[in-house]
Short mmCIF file of C-alpha atoms and ligand atoms in Angstrom, two decimals:
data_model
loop_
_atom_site.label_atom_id
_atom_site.label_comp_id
_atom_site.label_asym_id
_atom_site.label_seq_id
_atom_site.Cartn_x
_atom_site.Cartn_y
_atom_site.Cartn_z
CA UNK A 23 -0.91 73.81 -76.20
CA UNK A 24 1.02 71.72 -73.82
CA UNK A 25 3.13 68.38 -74.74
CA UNK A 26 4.15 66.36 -71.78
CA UNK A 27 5.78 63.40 -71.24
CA UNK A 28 7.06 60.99 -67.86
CA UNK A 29 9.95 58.44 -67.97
CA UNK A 30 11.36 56.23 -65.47
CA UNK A 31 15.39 55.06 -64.86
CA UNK A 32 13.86 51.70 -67.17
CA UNK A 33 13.94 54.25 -70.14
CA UNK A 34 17.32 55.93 -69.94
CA UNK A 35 19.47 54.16 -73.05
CA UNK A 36 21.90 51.48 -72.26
CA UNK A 37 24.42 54.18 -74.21
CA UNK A 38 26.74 56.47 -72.21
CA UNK A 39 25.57 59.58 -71.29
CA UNK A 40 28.99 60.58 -73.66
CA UNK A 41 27.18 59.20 -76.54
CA UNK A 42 23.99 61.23 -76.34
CA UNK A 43 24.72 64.50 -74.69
CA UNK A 44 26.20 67.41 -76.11
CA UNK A 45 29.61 68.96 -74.92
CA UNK A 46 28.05 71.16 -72.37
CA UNK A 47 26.11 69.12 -70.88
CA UNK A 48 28.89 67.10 -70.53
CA UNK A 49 30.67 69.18 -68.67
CA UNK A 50 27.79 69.76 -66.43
CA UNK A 51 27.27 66.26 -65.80
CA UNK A 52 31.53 65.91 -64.78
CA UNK A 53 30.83 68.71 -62.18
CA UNK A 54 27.98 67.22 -60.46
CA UNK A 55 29.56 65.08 -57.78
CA UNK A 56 26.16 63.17 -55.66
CA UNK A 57 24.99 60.30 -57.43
CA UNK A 58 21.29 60.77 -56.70
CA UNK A 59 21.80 64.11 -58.53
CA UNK A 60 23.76 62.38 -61.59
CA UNK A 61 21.11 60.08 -61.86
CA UNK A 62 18.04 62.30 -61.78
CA UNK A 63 20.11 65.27 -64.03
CA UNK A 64 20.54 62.30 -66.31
CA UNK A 65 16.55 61.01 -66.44
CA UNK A 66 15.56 64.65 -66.98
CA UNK A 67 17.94 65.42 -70.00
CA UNK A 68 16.80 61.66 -71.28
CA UNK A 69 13.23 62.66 -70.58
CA UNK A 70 13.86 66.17 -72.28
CA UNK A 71 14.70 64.66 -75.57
CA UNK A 72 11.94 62.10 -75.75
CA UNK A 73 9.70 64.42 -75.52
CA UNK A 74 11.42 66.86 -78.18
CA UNK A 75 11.96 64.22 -80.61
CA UNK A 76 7.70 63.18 -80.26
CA UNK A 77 6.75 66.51 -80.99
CA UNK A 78 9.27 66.91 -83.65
CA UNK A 79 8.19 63.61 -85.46
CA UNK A 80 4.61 65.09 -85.28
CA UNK A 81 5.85 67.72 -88.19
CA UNK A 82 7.42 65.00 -89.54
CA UNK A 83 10.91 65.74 -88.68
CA UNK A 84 13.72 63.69 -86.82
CA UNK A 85 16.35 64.27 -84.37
CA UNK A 86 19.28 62.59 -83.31
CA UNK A 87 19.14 63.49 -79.04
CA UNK A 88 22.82 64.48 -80.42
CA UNK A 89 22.19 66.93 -81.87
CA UNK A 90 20.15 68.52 -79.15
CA UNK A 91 21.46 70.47 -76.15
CA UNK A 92 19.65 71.52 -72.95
CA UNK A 93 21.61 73.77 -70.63
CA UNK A 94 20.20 75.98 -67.61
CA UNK A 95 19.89 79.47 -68.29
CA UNK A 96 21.04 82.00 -65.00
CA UNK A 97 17.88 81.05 -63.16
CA UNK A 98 18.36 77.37 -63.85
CA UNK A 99 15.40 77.16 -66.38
CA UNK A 100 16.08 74.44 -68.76
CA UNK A 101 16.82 76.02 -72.34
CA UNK A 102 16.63 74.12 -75.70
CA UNK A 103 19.16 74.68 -78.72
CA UNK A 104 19.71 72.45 -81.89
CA UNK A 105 22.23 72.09 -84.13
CA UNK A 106 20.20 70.83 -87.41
CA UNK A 107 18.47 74.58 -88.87
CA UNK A 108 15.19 72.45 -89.76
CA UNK A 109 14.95 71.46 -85.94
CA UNK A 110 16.17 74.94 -84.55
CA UNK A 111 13.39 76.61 -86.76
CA UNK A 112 10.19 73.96 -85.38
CA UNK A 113 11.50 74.27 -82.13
CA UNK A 114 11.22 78.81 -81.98
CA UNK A 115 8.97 80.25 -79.60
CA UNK A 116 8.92 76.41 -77.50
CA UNK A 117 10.13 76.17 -73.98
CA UNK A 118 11.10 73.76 -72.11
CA UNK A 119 10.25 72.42 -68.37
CA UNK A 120 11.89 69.72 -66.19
CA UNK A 121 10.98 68.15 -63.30
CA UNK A 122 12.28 65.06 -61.22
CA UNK A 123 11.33 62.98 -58.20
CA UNK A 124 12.30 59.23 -57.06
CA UNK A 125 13.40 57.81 -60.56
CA UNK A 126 10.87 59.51 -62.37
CA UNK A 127 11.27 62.52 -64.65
CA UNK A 128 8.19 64.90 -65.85
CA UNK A 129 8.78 67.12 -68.71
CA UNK A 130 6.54 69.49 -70.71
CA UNK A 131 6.66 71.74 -73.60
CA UNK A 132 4.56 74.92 -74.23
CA UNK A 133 4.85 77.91 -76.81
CA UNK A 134 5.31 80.54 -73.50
CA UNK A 135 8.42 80.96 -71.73
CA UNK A 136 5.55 80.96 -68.83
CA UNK A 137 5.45 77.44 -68.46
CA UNK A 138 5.98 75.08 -65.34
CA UNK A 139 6.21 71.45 -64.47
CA UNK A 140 6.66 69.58 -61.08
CA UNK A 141 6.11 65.88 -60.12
CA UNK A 142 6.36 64.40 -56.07
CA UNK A 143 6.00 61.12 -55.11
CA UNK A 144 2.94 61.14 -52.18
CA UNK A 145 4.71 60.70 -48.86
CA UNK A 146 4.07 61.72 -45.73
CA UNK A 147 5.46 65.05 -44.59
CA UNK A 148 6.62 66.70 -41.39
CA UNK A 149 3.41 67.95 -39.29
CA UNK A 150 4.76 71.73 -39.47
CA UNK A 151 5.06 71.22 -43.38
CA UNK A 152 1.55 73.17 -44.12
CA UNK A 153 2.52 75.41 -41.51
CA UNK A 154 5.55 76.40 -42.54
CA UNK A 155 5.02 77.07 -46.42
CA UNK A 156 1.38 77.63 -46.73
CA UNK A 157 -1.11 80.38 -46.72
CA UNK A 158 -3.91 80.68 -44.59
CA UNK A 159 -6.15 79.57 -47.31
CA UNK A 160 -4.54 76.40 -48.11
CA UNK A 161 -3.16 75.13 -44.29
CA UNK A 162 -7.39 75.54 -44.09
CA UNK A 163 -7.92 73.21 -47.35
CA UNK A 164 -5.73 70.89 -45.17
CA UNK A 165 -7.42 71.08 -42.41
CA UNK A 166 -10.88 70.83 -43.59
CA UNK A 167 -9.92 67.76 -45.73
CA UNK A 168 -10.65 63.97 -44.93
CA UNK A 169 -7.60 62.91 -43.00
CA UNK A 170 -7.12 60.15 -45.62
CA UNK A 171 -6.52 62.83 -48.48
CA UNK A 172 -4.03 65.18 -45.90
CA UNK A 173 -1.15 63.77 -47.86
CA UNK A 174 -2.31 63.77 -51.19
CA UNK A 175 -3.89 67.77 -50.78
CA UNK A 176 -0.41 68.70 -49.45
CA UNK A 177 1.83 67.04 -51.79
CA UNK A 178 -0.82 68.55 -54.65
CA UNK A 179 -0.89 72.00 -53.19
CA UNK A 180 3.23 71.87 -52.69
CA UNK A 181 3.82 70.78 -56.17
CA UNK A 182 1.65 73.10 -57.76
CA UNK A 183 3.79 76.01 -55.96
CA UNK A 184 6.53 74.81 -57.32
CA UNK A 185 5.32 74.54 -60.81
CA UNK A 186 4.33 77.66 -60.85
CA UNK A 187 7.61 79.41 -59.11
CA UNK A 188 8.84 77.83 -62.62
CA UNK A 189 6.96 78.89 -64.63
CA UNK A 190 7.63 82.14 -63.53
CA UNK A 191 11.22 81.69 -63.41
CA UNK A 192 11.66 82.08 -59.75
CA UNK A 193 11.92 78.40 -58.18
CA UNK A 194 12.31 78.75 -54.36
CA UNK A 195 14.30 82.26 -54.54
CA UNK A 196 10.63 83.02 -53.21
CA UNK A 197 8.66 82.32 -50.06
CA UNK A 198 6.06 80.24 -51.30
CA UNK A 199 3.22 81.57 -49.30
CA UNK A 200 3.77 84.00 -52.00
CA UNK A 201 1.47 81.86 -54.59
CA UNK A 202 -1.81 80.37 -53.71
CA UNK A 203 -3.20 77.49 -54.67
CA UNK A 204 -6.59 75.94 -54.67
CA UNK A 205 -6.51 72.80 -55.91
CA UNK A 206 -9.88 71.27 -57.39
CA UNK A 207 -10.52 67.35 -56.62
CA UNK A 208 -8.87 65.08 -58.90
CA UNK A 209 -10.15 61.52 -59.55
CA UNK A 210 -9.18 58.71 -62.24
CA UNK A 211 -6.32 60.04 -63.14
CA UNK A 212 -7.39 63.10 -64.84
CA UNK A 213 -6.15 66.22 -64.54
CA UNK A 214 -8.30 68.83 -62.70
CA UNK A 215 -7.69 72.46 -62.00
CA UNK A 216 -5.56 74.60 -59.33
CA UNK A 217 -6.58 78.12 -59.27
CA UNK A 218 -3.33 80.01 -58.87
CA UNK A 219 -2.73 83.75 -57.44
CA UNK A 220 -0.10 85.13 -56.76
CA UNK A 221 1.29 88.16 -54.80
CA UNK A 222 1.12 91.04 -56.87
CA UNK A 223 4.80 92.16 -55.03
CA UNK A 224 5.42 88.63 -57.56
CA UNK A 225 4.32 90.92 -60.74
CA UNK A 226 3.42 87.86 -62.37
CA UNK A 227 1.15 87.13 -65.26
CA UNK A 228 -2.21 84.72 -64.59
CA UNK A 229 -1.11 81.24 -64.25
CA UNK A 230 -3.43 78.53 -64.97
CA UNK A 231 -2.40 75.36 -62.99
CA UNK A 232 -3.72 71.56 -63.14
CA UNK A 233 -2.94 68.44 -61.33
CA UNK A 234 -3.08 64.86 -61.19
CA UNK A 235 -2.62 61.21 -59.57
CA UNK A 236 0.10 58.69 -61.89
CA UNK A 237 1.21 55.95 -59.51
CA UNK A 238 1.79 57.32 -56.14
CA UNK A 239 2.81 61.01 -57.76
CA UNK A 240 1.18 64.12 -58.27
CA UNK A 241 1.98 65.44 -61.48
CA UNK A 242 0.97 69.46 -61.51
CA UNK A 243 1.59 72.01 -64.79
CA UNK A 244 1.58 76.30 -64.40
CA UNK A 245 1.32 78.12 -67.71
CA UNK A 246 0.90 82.11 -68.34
CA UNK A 247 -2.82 82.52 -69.66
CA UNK A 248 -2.55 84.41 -72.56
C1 LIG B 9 13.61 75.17 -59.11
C2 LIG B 9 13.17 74.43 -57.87
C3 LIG B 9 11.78 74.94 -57.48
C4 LIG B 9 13.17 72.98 -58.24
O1 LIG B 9 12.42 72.19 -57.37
P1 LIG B 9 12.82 70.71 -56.96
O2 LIG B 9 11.59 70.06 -56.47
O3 LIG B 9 14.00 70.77 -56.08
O4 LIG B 9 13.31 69.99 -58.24
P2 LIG B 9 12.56 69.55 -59.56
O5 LIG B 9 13.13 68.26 -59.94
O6 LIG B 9 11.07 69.64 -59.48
O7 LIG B 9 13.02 70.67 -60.61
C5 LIG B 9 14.33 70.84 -60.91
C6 LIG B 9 14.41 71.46 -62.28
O8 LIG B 9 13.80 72.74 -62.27
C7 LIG B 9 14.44 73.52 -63.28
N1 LIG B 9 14.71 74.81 -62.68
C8 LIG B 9 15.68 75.14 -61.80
N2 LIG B 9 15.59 76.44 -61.47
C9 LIG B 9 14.53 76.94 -62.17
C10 LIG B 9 13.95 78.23 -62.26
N3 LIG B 9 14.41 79.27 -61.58
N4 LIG B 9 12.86 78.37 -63.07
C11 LIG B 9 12.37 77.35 -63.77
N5 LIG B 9 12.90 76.09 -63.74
C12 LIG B 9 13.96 75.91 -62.93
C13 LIG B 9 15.69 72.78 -63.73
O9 LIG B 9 15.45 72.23 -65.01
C14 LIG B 9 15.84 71.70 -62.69
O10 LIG B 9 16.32 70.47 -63.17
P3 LIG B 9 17.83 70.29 -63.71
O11 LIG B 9 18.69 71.15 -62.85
O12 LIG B 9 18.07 68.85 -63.58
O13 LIG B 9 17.75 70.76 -65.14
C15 LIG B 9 14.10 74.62 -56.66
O14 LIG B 9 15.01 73.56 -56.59
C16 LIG B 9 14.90 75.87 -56.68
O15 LIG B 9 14.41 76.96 -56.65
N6 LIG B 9 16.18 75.72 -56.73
C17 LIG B 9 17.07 76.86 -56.74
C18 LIG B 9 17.45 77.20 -58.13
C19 LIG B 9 18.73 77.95 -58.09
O16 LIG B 9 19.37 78.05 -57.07
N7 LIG B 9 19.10 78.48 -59.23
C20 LIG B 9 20.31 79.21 -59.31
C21 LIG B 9 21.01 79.04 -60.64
S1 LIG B 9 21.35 77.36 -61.03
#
């Protein structure tokens, strides 16, 4: 199962940051010097607890975003700890996934470390984009597409690499022509399906993969099949 939740900059707390992070995150947040970076750190720790605390409260438990504390482990995966036992105990075996883009924050939860978000506003990109970080396959998809869905099929087919580079821990250490996607049409607003493969030099698990239009982004999800 996978929880997920979005938040904009409206839904950070009028609060300090001092008020609801934890002492290392604190620190983190002192060392980070761009603002853009501040803010979007910020929305994704905000966004992090939101969603903890929802599917805490499902098993009837609550959590003050206090008590919480989300630091990066050495590959900059988000990790979760808790101070209250109760909480610590619902929240074993649950990992964590952050994503930001443009003053809006995607985060999920799964029970596999294997698990991957990513969100990107649509935008136009540079015409050597596909070139550059696609396979064969997918600069084809691209090609082959209605030039009114170019944008959307590249944004879709970026983000979906880079969900599942998370979910398997990598990020962009990795060239990304390294994971393939194909990326099933989406309509509505409901998530559809990208098939995912990766390089076996990668050693990866399978990685099931699905996307999806909210407002002008594409919202994509990786997780290990088990
Ligand atoms: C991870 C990466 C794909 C993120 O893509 P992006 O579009 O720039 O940014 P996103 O907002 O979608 O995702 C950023 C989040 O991914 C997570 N993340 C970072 N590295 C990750 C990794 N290796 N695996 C899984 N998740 C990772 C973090 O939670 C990060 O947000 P935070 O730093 O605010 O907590 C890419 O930025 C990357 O590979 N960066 C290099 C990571 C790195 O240098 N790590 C070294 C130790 S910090």
């Amino acid at each position: 199962m996978i929880t997920w939740l979005i938040q904009t900059e409206r839904d950070l707390p009028t609060l300090a940051p001092s008020a609801w992070l934890s002492l290392p995150e604190r620190e983190r947040l002192a060392a980070l010097r761009v603002e853009k970076r501040r803010r979007e750190w910020l929305l994704g720790r905000w966004t992090a607890r939101r969603l903890i605390q929802r599917h805490l409260a499902e098993s009837g438990l609550a959590c003050d975003p206090r008590d919480l504390q989300i630091v990066a482990a050495p590959s900059g995966a988000p990790t979760i700890g808790a101070l209250q036992p109760a909480v610590r105990a619902a929240l074993e075996g649950w990992h964590l996934t952050i994503s930001h883009s443009q003053g809006r924050a995607f985060c999920a939860l799964a029970r596999t470390p294997a698990i991957g978000a990513d969100i990107e506003q649509v935008a136009p990109r540079h015409p050597a984009f596909a070139g550059d970080y696609f396979t064969p396959i997918e600069r084809a998809a691209v090609a082959t597409a209605p030039p009114e869905r170019r944008e959307l099929l590249i944004t879709a087919i970026w983000s979906a690499k880079e969900a599942a580079l998370k979910a398997l821990r990598l990020g962009l250490s990795v060239d990304t022509r390294r994971v393939e996607c194909r990326v099933a049409p989406a309509s509505g607003g409901a998530w559809a399906t990208v098939a995912l493969s990766c390089d076996p030099i990668l050693e990866a698990p399978p990685l099931r993969g699905w996307w999806r239009v909210s407002e002008g982004y594409v919202l994509t999800l990786a997780v290990g099949a088990a």
